[in-house]
Amino acid sequence: MQADEKPVLSTRDLTIRFGGHVAVDAVSCDFHRGTLTAIVGPNGAGKTTYFNLISGQLAASSGHVWFNGEDITRMSVADRTLRGIGRAFQLTNLFPGLSVRENARLAVQAHQRMGMDLFSMADSHVELIQRAEHILAEVHLLDKAEQITSELSHGDQRKLEVALMIAIGPQVLMFDEPTAGMSVDEVPIVLDLIRELKQDKDRTILLVEHKMDVIRSLADRIIVLHNGELVADGDPAEVIASPVVQQAYLGVAPEEKEEGAHV
Amino acid sequence: MMMKLLSGDSPRSKMLSAVLLLILFGLMFAPFLFPGTRSLDTAARICIFIVLVASYDLLLGYTGVVSFAHTMFFGIGAYGTALALVNMGASYSAIVLGTVCGALVAGAFAFVIALFSLRVKAIFFAMMTLAVASAFLVLISQLSGITGGEDGLSYRIPREMTPAFKLIKEKVLGVRLNGKLITYYVVFFSSLCLFLVLLRMVNSPFGRVLQAIRENAFRAEAIGYKVVRYRSVATILSAVMAALAGSLMAIWLRYTGPATTLSMDIMVDILLMVVIGGMGSMYGAVIGAVLFLLTQSYLQDLLGILQESLGSLPVVSDVVSPERWLLWLGILFICSIYWFPKGVVGRLRGT
Amino acid sequence: MSDSLIKPRIERPPLSEVIEAKAPLFLVPVLMLIGLLAIGSGSTWLTLTAAGLAMGMMIFIMASGLTVIFGLMDVINFGHGAFISLGAFAGFTILGLLGGWIESPSIALNLGAVLLAVAFAMLVTGLAGYGFERLIVKAVYGQHLKQILVTMGGLVVTQQLIYVIWGPDEIVLARPTAFQGSFVVLGAAIEKYRVLAIAIGLALFVAMRLVLSRTRIGLLVRAGVQNGEMVEALGYPIQKLFLAVFMVGCALAGLGGVMWGLYQETITAHMGAEVMISVFIVVIIGGLGSIEGCFIGAMLVGLLTNYTGFLIPKLALVSTILLMGAVLMWRPQGLYPVVKAH
Amino acid sequence: MSDALLTLKGVHTHIGPYHILQGVDLVVPRGGVAVLLGRNGAGKTTTLRTIMGLWQASQGAILFDNAEIQKETTPAIAQREIAFVPEDMGIFTDLTVHENMLLAARSGAIDKERLNWIFGLFPPLKTFWQSAAGNLSGGQKQMLAVARAIIEPRKLLLIDEPTKGLAPAIINAMIAALRELKEMQTTILLVEQNFSMARAVGDTVAVMDDGQIVYSGEMAELADDAELQEKLMGLSLEAHQ
């Protein structure tokens, strides 16, 4: 990690409140090119909300999101996506009634900004289809290109989810629990995929994940959210061992006294 | 060549291809195959409604948006042409100017409605369009100084397009080649062109985005499509197409009134045609329009016969009376939403 | 237990927010005032205002069922208009049978006939609502697109069935003797029937509010609007509640139908679908799912229709559309949205 | 197995394409507090929701009081005297605290004595008795959610992460409440991520991972076995120190 290089993505005092509840509380963090950062924290810590603020599904109450030196805090989801922030969702989020190829083709087409083309035939843009197929090959789905997406296995849907993200040519890739709800034999496929994506040093990867073994094998850095606040940031081994993480995951300290009093 | 005309969207079923060819053939030679004023009128209406229903399907079937303002746009087109013909006299330039203005006004109206209500739930949009379209209908009926009110407008069209004009003196295949015939072919070929344009639109990159939005608007936004913008454009395009169909109607009937263009009954008819024919397939519009209009024109005769044979039974004869054909279509409509949502086209394709 | 952290604390909202929240309450008086200024003549204004309120009350009766159903079940019944017509026909059938009562000068007999007609109409529409929910709506909960289409289909079929049962012609019936004619108040003629309509509408509004705030069923409805799943987890079968509310909503449409029919003195199978336009505008203005919003919206629409109907007759309906546009620019979700439209 | 109030046998649950529960076997003894531990996404919440009938088990059996309930509707299950505190608390925010409680009292009236006992456990509820529940703080809402579940005696309480996002003092109030309930012989199935909370109240414990129970036993055993804790929690803390 080159610390002197300008960050690709950074958040400054990023905050969102729902009523009185502060879900993400003044989180400032930089993400650099070529790194994979894992975001951990217990349930309800604000990880997915933090993702939503970066990719634009939620509007920040205060604070800023910067991307390549541009303030994107008030930008629409589509604009952020076109600028290069890709997102794979926690719950698979695809076009269920369309074929796998069409799913990928749509994402490539969005990247080429050809959506408003009204009078050419979609199927006549061969280079687009080839690009889509190339991406499907990358995630090992090319042989299922003709299938209707809703008929795919869950693991394959997750792969397609990743394919859609790659197809938009992202600089930042955000994975929200990519292995959740997957069977044991499907998990390594997705992890290998992330590992491959990581090879490209132009890419910046953000990963929300709970399985510590996964994090240890993939992450360059860990940040910990707890009750919406960023409580730890640094080298994976150190952060995992830090008391603050221990406390966030295993419970609160005052309890020990209580225990003593009662037992 | 053929595929290019169809924009690569083949019927994908022998049965469906056969039916479509039959319809195309039937409409193309309608004046010779089914002589008579009533059948020619039915054929022309079918042509116009195919465009109208197909343009509605662009919105409902492809984009997943329910609008009840489609007849308003149809009416705007019709009144545009009608007003031009009334005020400028029976000239071709009046037709062109009226048609263009009608389409532009329809597009502008659609833009305003989209601006107000496309960001919110589908239900909201449906209610809003229903209210606006109804108010428009009332307004047109009341501004009788301009629109002729409830009575509508009757006007002349260029002489070459009227029955009075004879192309040649002799009959061909027992049919007189007069101006009415010319008008029919103007309607037929315009409708064919408009339909092919719509078919191209839904198979263009744009059309695919609409399908993506229908399937999952949230994700469409998250791969970089501005959903509201696409929905708005689809609404505008659909409105413009409906207005053009309205202009054809104005020319064909040489009369424009609330009942023939704006009424909510027509809106319901369009809905029935789209759903029974098959949502999300332009061919569904063709099948739906043909089926519905033939039923409307001829099923009544059939039910009339049925009723006579059941004449003695009091309730039964009421239920099958020719005036109650809409009851049966309504039931068919509800059934198709539940059991074959892809309509007749879906059935024919075996999906 | 350290009390500092669980110390009771509720923040008081700033004054501006309180005013903003109450602002819709001022709309009706403001509109009345504008009406007075525009019309000039006090007695004309009074007549129009009474007419507007009466019309608003009747629309409220029809719209309240629709909006409660939407709030609780997330269902908009585009076939609601059919129940208005159905109620009118059912009620008029009874009134037709009780012709002697209606023509008699006795207020008691007049009122008795109307009450019987209303009861029968509500019974018929309530039962029809039962069938409608089971046959048509139940299978499409949560699927808006299908819901709109299928209830629209239901509208067509019900209208046709009305034709089958009552024939295709409109039915004309004079109001009972006691409700014909007008009172004269401060030099303004106010139709007796309008006073009755206002009374019934107000009574219904108060009753609905009481039922919703004071009874267990009301509690369940309010809870169900927010979180149906939790209501079930507390042990209440929400499907039955849905069905009951749907039937009540349809019965209210029936009540509204009879009243609207008596107001117009003419009924057709299409009348419901026609009034529905105002009903939809009212529901949108009020905010989906809200009784209070619906009530205010109905008053605004009723008054505005009558004022513009007097001032610029041709723009009566269009003016309500403009009102809707204005309200939505101010509050994109309507005055008091219970259910967010996004 | 007469001492088991609730038994899950090989329960599978699918949600759309997701196969969340993949054969869950779980026993909740009568009169005890069973704790279900596990990391995010392990299937704990799904287990509770499946018991409540909010999601349908695609396979397997759920026995409550020796009756099979896996095919029953949620209201029917709730009427078997099971109370549920969902992860999001399920508070009716537009209703007052009073109305929330009233709705939970299925008999139609609130028992005064029991209410006073609850006020003792959660004093803020008394203060805000007539306020809209939406104005309560997160911790107060959680108190209300638990209070609602115990407003009438129930045979079984299902509580989903009552400590999520709460301040320590409120967590301690929760612990105190659960301990009192325990003394009253109420059977509780508690989903937790916070191990110290779990240790403070649990009699038995089951650990879930990837939709299955990977460990079950006495809480005391797990509490004493640091190595086992590490293995099960997936956070090998000391190993890196």
Short mmCIF file of C-alpha atoms in Angstrom, two decimals, chain B residues 45-296:
data_model
loop_
_atom_site.label_atom_id
_atom_site.label_comp_id
_atom_site.label_asym_id
_atom_site.label_seq_id
_atom_site.Cartn_x
_atom_site.Cartn_y
_atom_site.Cartn_z
CA ARG B 45 -59.94 0.02 -36.78
CA ILE B 46 -57.90 -3.12 -36.29
CA CYS B 47 -54.88 -1.48 -37.96
CA ILE B 48 -55.15 1.62 -35.80
CA PHE B 49 -55.74 -0.29 -32.59
CA ILE B 50 -52.75 -2.52 -33.25
CA VAL B 51 -50.57 0.60 -33.09
CA LEU B 52 -52.47 1.98 -30.12
CA VAL B 53 -52.29 -1.25 -28.15
CA ALA B 54 -48.67 -1.88 -29.10
CA SER B 55 -47.70 1.58 -27.92
CA TYR B 56 -49.51 0.87 -24.64
CA ASP B 57 -47.63 -2.39 -24.33
CA LEU B 58 -44.37 -0.47 -24.57
CA LEU B 59 -45.35 1.02 -21.24
CA LEU B 60 -47.28 -1.76 -19.53
CA GLY B 61 -45.66 -4.92 -20.82
CA TYR B 62 -42.10 -3.76 -21.37
CA THR B 63 -41.59 -1.11 -18.70
CA GLY B 64 -44.06 -2.40 -16.12
CA VAL B 65 -45.90 0.90 -15.70
CA VAL B 66 -49.70 1.10 -15.58
CA SER B 67 -51.08 4.26 -17.10
CA PHE B 68 -54.72 5.15 -17.63
CA ALA B 69 -53.93 8.18 -19.73
CA HIS B 70 -53.32 6.38 -22.98
CA THR B 71 -56.63 7.37 -24.51
CA MET B 72 -55.86 10.95 -23.58
CA PHE B 73 -52.80 10.83 -25.83
CA PHE B 74 -54.79 9.01 -28.50
CA GLY B 75 -57.35 11.80 -28.28
CA ILE B 76 -54.75 14.55 -28.39
CA GLY B 77 -53.47 13.15 -31.67
CA ALA B 78 -56.96 12.82 -33.08
CA TYR B 79 -58.03 16.30 -32.00
CA GLY B 80 -54.77 17.75 -33.31
CA THR B 81 -55.47 16.47 -36.80
CA ALA B 82 -59.17 17.21 -36.54
CA LEU B 83 -58.64 20.80 -35.43
CA ALA B 84 -56.12 21.39 -38.21
CA LEU B 85 -58.54 20.02 -40.79
CA VAL B 86 -61.41 22.06 -39.39
CA ASN B 87 -59.49 25.30 -39.24
CA MET B 88 -57.20 25.00 -42.27
CA GLY B 89 -59.57 23.20 -44.59
CA ALA B 90 -59.15 19.82 -46.24
CA SER B 91 -55.50 19.94 -47.21
CA TYR B 92 -52.57 17.60 -46.83
CA SER B 93 -50.58 20.25 -45.05
CA ALA B 94 -53.35 20.44 -42.45
CA ILE B 95 -53.07 16.71 -41.90
CA VAL B 96 -49.29 16.86 -41.54
CA LEU B 97 -49.32 19.92 -39.31
CA GLY B 98 -52.14 18.59 -37.12
CA THR B 99 -50.48 15.23 -36.75
CA VAL B 100 -47.11 16.71 -35.83
CA CYS B 101 -48.62 19.16 -33.37
CA GLY B 102 -50.77 16.47 -31.81
CA ALA B 103 -47.75 14.24 -31.32
CA LEU B 104 -45.72 17.08 -29.83
CA VAL B 105 -48.46 18.11 -27.42
CA ALA B 106 -48.97 14.49 -26.37
CA GLY B 107 -45.24 14.14 -25.76
CA ALA B 108 -45.16 17.33 -23.72
CA PHE B 109 -48.15 16.24 -21.61
CA ALA B 110 -46.54 12.87 -21.02
CA PHE B 111 -43.37 14.59 -19.92
CA VAL B 112 -45.22 16.67 -17.34
CA ILE B 113 -47.08 13.67 -15.96
CA ALA B 114 -43.87 11.67 -15.82
CA LEU B 115 -42.16 14.50 -13.99
CA PHE B 116 -44.83 14.47 -11.32
CA SER B 117 -45.43 10.87 -10.65
CA LEU B 118 -42.92 8.39 -11.99
CA ARG B 119 -40.72 8.53 -8.94
CA VAL B 120 -43.41 6.97 -6.81
CA LYS B 121 -45.25 3.69 -6.56
CA ALA B 122 -46.93 2.20 -9.60
CA ILE B 123 -50.30 2.58 -7.89
CA PHE B 124 -49.78 6.30 -7.50
CA PHE B 125 -49.00 6.70 -11.18
CA ALA B 126 -52.06 4.67 -12.15
CA MET B 127 -54.38 6.76 -9.97
CA MET B 128 -52.86 10.01 -11.12
CA THR B 129 -53.12 9.20 -14.82
CA LEU B 130 -56.70 8.08 -14.35
CA ALA B 131 -57.62 11.36 -12.70
CA VAL B 132 -55.80 13.51 -15.24
CA ALA B 133 -57.22 11.65 -18.23
CA SER B 134 -60.75 11.92 -16.88
CA ALA B 135 -60.38 15.61 -16.23
CA PHE B 136 -59.06 16.04 -19.76
CA LEU B 137 -62.09 14.22 -21.11
CA VAL B 138 -64.43 16.50 -19.21
CA LEU B 139 -62.50 19.57 -20.30
CA ILE B 140 -62.68 18.60 -23.96
CA SER B 141 -66.40 17.91 -23.65
CA GLN B 142 -66.97 21.30 -22.12
CA LEU B 143 -64.83 23.47 -24.36
CA SER B 144 -67.47 23.08 -27.03
CA GLY B 145 -66.46 26.30 -28.78
CA ILE B 146 -63.20 24.74 -29.85
CA THR B 147 -63.74 21.01 -29.72
CA GLY B 148 -67.38 20.70 -30.58
CA GLY B 149 -68.06 19.38 -27.08
CA GLU B 150 -69.91 16.10 -26.76
CA ASP B 151 -70.84 16.19 -30.43
CA GLY B 152 -67.24 16.27 -31.55
CA LEU B 153 -65.93 17.56 -34.83
CA SER B 154 -66.85 16.50 -38.33
CA TYR B 155 -64.66 17.73 -41.15
CA ARG B 156 -63.64 17.10 -44.70
CA ILE B 157 -60.39 15.48 -45.75
CA PRO B 158 -58.66 15.95 -49.11
CA ARG B 159 -60.90 14.80 -51.94
CA GLU B 160 -58.51 12.09 -53.09
CA MET B 161 -59.14 10.29 -49.79
CA THR B 162 -62.93 10.28 -49.96
CA PRO B 163 -65.28 7.75 -51.57
CA ALA B 164 -66.24 10.39 -54.09
CA PHE B 165 -62.84 10.17 -55.75
CA LYS B 166 -62.58 7.35 -58.31
CA LEU B 167 -59.14 6.05 -59.18
CA ILE B 168 -60.36 4.16 -62.19
CA LYS B 169 -63.85 3.69 -63.44
CA GLU B 170 -63.91 -0.11 -63.56
CA LYS B 171 -64.21 -2.37 -60.56
CA VAL B 172 -61.21 -4.56 -59.79
CA LEU B 173 -62.13 -7.98 -58.38
CA GLY B 174 -65.57 -6.58 -57.76
CA VAL B 175 -64.24 -3.66 -55.71
CA ARG B 176 -64.46 -0.03 -56.61
CA LEU B 177 -61.06 1.66 -56.44
CA ASN B 178 -62.07 4.90 -54.79
CA GLY B 179 -60.60 7.38 -52.33
CA LYS B 180 -61.85 5.38 -49.35
CA LEU B 181 -59.65 2.54 -50.55
CA ILE B 182 -56.70 4.92 -50.72
CA THR B 183 -57.36 6.08 -47.20
CA TYR B 184 -57.53 2.49 -46.06
CA TYR B 185 -54.12 1.82 -47.50
CA VAL B 186 -52.75 5.01 -45.99
CA VAL B 187 -54.01 3.75 -42.63
CA PHE B 188 -52.75 0.24 -43.26
CA PHE B 189 -49.23 1.16 -44.33
CA SER B 190 -48.85 3.87 -41.70
CA SER B 191 -49.91 1.41 -39.04
CA LEU B 192 -47.54 -1.21 -40.39
CA CYS B 193 -44.66 1.26 -40.32
CA LEU B 194 -45.48 2.48 -36.83
CA PHE B 195 -45.76 -1.07 -35.62
CA LEU B 196 -42.39 -1.97 -37.07
CA VAL B 197 -40.88 1.12 -35.47
CA LEU B 198 -42.31 0.05 -32.12
CA LEU B 199 -40.97 -3.43 -32.67
CA ARG B 200 -37.57 -1.94 -33.32
CA MET B 201 -37.76 0.21 -30.22
CA VAL B 202 -38.46 -2.70 -27.91
CA ASN B 203 -35.62 -4.66 -29.44
CA SER B 204 -33.16 -1.79 -29.32
CA PRO B 205 -30.65 -1.27 -26.52
CA PHE B 206 -33.23 1.14 -25.09
CA GLY B 207 -35.98 -1.47 -25.15
CA ARG B 208 -33.75 -3.90 -23.31
CA VAL B 209 -33.17 -1.35 -20.59
CA LEU B 210 -36.93 -1.02 -20.19
CA GLN B 211 -37.19 -4.74 -19.66
CA ALA B 212 -34.40 -4.56 -17.11
CA ILE B 213 -36.30 -1.84 -15.26
CA ARG B 214 -39.43 -3.95 -15.30
CA GLU B 215 -37.51 -6.91 -13.90
CA ASN B 216 -35.60 -5.04 -11.22
CA ALA B 217 -35.55 -1.25 -11.19
CA PHE B 218 -33.25 -1.12 -8.18
CA ARG B 219 -30.56 -3.12 -9.92
CA ALA B 220 -31.00 -1.28 -13.20
CA GLU B 221 -30.10 1.90 -11.35
CA ALA B 222 -27.15 0.15 -9.72
CA ILE B 223 -25.59 -0.83 -13.04
CA GLY B 224 -25.83 2.73 -14.26
CA TYR B 225 -29.27 3.34 -15.80
CA LYS B 226 -31.24 6.33 -14.54
CA VAL B 227 -34.55 4.62 -14.05
CA VAL B 228 -36.70 7.73 -13.86
CA ARG B 229 -35.24 9.07 -17.08
CA TYR B 230 -35.86 5.81 -18.95
CA ARG B 231 -39.38 5.50 -17.62
CA SER B 232 -40.08 9.08 -18.66
CA VAL B 233 -38.76 8.53 -22.17
CA ALA B 234 -40.84 5.36 -22.48
CA THR B 235 -43.92 7.27 -21.33
CA ILE B 236 -43.27 10.02 -23.85
CA LEU B 237 -42.62 7.63 -26.73
CA SER B 238 -45.70 5.65 -25.93
CA ALA B 239 -47.74 8.87 -25.81
CA VAL B 240 -46.39 10.08 -29.17
CA MET B 241 -47.18 6.74 -30.80
CA ALA B 242 -50.68 6.81 -29.35
CA ALA B 243 -51.15 10.32 -30.70
CA LEU B 244 -50.09 9.19 -34.17
CA ALA B 245 -52.62 6.37 -33.98
CA GLY B 246 -55.16 8.99 -32.97
CA SER B 247 -54.37 11.03 -36.09
CA LEU B 248 -54.98 7.97 -38.25
CA MET B 249 -58.31 7.50 -36.50
CA ALA B 250 -59.22 11.12 -37.18
CA ILE B 251 -58.44 10.71 -40.85
CA TRP B 252 -60.26 7.43 -41.20
CA LEU B 253 -63.46 8.46 -39.46
CA ARG B 254 -63.53 12.05 -40.71
CA TYR B 255 -64.98 12.67 -37.29
CA THR B 256 -63.40 13.15 -33.86
CA GLY B 257 -65.34 13.16 -30.63
CA PRO B 258 -64.89 12.21 -26.98
CA ALA B 259 -66.60 8.88 -27.44
CA THR B 260 -64.35 7.68 -30.27
CA THR B 261 -61.04 8.77 -28.78
CA LEU B 262 -61.03 9.82 -25.15
CA SER B 263 -63.56 7.71 -23.35
CA MET B 264 -62.56 5.49 -20.44
CA ASP B 265 -64.32 2.63 -22.20
CA ILE B 266 -61.63 2.70 -24.86
CA MET B 267 -59.00 2.71 -22.14
CA VAL B 268 -60.51 -0.43 -20.69
CA ASP B 269 -60.66 -1.95 -24.17
CA ILE B 270 -56.95 -1.30 -24.66
CA LEU B 271 -56.21 -2.91 -21.33
CA LEU B 272 -58.23 -5.97 -22.27
CA MET B 273 -56.48 -6.22 -25.64
CA VAL B 274 -52.99 -5.99 -24.20
CA VAL B 275 -53.56 -8.51 -21.46
CA ILE B 276 -55.53 -11.04 -23.48
CA GLY B 277 -53.13 -10.78 -26.40
CA GLY B 278 -50.08 -11.02 -24.17
CA MET B 279 -48.16 -8.36 -22.28
CA GLY B 280 -44.53 -7.77 -23.08
CA SER B 281 -44.73 -8.93 -26.67
CA MET B 282 -45.57 -6.60 -29.52
CA TYR B 283 -47.26 -9.52 -31.28
CA GLY B 284 -49.59 -9.76 -28.33
CA ALA B 285 -50.93 -6.35 -29.28
CA VAL B 286 -51.68 -7.61 -32.78
CA ILE B 287 -53.47 -10.71 -31.58
CA GLY B 288 -55.29 -8.84 -28.82
CA ALA B 289 -56.55 -6.08 -31.10
CA VAL B 290 -57.71 -8.47 -33.80
CA LEU B 291 -59.40 -10.77 -31.33
CA PHE B 292 -61.11 -7.99 -29.45
CA LEU B 293 -62.35 -5.98 -32.40
CA LEU B 294 -63.60 -9.02 -34.25
CA THR B 295 -65.41 -10.05 -31.08
CA GLN B 296 -66.81 -6.59 -30.65
#
